[in-house]
mmCIF file of C-alpha atoms in Angstrom:
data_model
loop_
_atom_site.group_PDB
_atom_site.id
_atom_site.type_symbol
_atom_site.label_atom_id
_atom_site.label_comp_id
_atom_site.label_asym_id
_atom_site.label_seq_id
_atom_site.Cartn_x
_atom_site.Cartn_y
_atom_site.Cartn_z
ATOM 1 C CA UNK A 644 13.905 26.941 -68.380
ATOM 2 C CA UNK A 645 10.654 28.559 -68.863
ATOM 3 C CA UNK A 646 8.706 30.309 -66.324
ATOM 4 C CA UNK A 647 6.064 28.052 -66.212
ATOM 5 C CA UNK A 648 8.009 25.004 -66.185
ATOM 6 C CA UNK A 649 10.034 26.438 -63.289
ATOM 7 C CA UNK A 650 6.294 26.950 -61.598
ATOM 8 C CA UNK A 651 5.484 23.360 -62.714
ATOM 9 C CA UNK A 652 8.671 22.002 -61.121
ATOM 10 C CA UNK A 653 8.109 23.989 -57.917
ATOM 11 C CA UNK A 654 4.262 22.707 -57.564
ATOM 12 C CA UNK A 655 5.525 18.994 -57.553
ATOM 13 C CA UNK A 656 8.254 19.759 -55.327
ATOM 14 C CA UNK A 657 5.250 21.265 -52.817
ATOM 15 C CA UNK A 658 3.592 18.253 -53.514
ATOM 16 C CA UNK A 659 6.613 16.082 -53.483
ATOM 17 C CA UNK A 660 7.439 17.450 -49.458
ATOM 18 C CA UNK A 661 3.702 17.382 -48.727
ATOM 19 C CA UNK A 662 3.329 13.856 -48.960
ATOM 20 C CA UNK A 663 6.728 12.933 -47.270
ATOM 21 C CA UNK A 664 5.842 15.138 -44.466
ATOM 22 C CA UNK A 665 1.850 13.706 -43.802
ATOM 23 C CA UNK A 666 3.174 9.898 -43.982
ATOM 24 C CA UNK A 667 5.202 10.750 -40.599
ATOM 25 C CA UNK A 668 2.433 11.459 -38.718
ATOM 26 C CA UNK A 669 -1.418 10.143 -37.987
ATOM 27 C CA UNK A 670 -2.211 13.156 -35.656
ATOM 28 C CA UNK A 671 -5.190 14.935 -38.254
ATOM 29 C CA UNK A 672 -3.844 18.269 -36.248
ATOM 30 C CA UNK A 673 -0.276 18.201 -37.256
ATOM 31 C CA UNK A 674 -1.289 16.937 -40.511
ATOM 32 C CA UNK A 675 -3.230 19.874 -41.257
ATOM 33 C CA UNK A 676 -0.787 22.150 -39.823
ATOM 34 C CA UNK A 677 1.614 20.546 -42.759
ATOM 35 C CA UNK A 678 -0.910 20.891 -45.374
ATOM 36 C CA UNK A 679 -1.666 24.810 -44.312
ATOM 37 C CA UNK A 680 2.216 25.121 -44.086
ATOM 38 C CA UNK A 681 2.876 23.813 -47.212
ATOM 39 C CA UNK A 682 0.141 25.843 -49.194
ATOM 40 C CA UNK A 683 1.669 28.824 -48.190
ATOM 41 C CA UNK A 684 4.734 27.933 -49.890
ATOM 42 C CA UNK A 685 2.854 28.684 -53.331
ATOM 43 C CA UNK A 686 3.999 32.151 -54.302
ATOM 44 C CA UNK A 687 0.129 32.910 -54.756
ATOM 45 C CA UNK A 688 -0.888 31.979 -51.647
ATOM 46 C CA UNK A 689 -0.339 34.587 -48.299
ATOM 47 C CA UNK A 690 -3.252 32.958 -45.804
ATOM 48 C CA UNK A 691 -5.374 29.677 -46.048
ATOM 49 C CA UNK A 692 -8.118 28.169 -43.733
ATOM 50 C CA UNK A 693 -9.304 24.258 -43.583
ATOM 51 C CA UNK A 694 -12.882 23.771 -42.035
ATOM 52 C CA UNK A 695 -14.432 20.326 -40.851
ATOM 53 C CA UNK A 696 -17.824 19.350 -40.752
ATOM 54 C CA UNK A 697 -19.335 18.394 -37.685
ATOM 55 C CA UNK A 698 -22.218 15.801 -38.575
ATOM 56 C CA UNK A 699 -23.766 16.081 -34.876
ATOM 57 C CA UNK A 700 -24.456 20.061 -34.659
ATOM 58 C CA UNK A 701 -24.473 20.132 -39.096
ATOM 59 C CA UNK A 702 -21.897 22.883 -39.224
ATOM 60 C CA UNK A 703 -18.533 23.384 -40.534
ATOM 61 C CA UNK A 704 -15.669 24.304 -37.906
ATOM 62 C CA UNK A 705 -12.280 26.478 -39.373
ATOM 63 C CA UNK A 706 -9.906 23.847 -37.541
ATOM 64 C CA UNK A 707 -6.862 25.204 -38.648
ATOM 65 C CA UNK A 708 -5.520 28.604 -40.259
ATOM 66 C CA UNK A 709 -2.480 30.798 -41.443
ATOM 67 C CA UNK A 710 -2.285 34.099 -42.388
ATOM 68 C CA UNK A 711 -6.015 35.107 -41.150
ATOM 69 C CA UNK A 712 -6.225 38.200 -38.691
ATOM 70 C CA UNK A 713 -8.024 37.044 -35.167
ATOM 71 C CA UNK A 714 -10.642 39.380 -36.212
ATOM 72 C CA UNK A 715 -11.320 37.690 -39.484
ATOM 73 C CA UNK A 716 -11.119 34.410 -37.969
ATOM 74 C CA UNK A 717 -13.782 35.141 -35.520
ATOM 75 C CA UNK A 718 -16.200 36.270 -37.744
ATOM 76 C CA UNK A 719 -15.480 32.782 -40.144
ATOM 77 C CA UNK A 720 -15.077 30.045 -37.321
ATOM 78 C CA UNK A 721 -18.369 28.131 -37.651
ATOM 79 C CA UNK A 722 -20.818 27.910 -40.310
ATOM 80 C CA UNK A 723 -23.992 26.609 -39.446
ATOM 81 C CA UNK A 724 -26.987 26.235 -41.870
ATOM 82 C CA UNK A 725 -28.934 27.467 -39.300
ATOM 83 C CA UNK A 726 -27.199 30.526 -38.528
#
């Protein structure tokens, strides 16, 4: 089997165990926890952040994270457009 189709087979196995594991839970924590967790299962991939937008103070909030030093995470937390 080629490289890439060993890749290709891997990816839809991700995405295969990605869905199974979100359709056991409706907590939007875990669930990103799984998607984060899951990401970092692609060989590329060593750290990964999600961010939400808040509509009520217009900014975008890092909700969850892997892989990102507490430094780093500081700095990146909250985006505001009027910051």
């Amino acid at each position: 089997m080629l490289l890439r189709e060993k890749k290709a087979e891997k990816m839809l196995e991700i995405q295969r165990e990605l869905g199974v594991s979100l359709s056991t839970t409706w907590n939007l924590q875990t669930m990103l926890n799984q998607i984060l967790d899951t990401c970092l299962k692609i060989e590329e991939i060593d750290a990964a952040g999600i961010y939400l937008k808040d509509e009520l103070l217009d900014q975008i909030n890092l909700v969850a994270h892997r892989g990102l030093s507490p430094e780093f995470v500081k700095s990146v937390s909250i985006y505001s457009r009027f910051s």
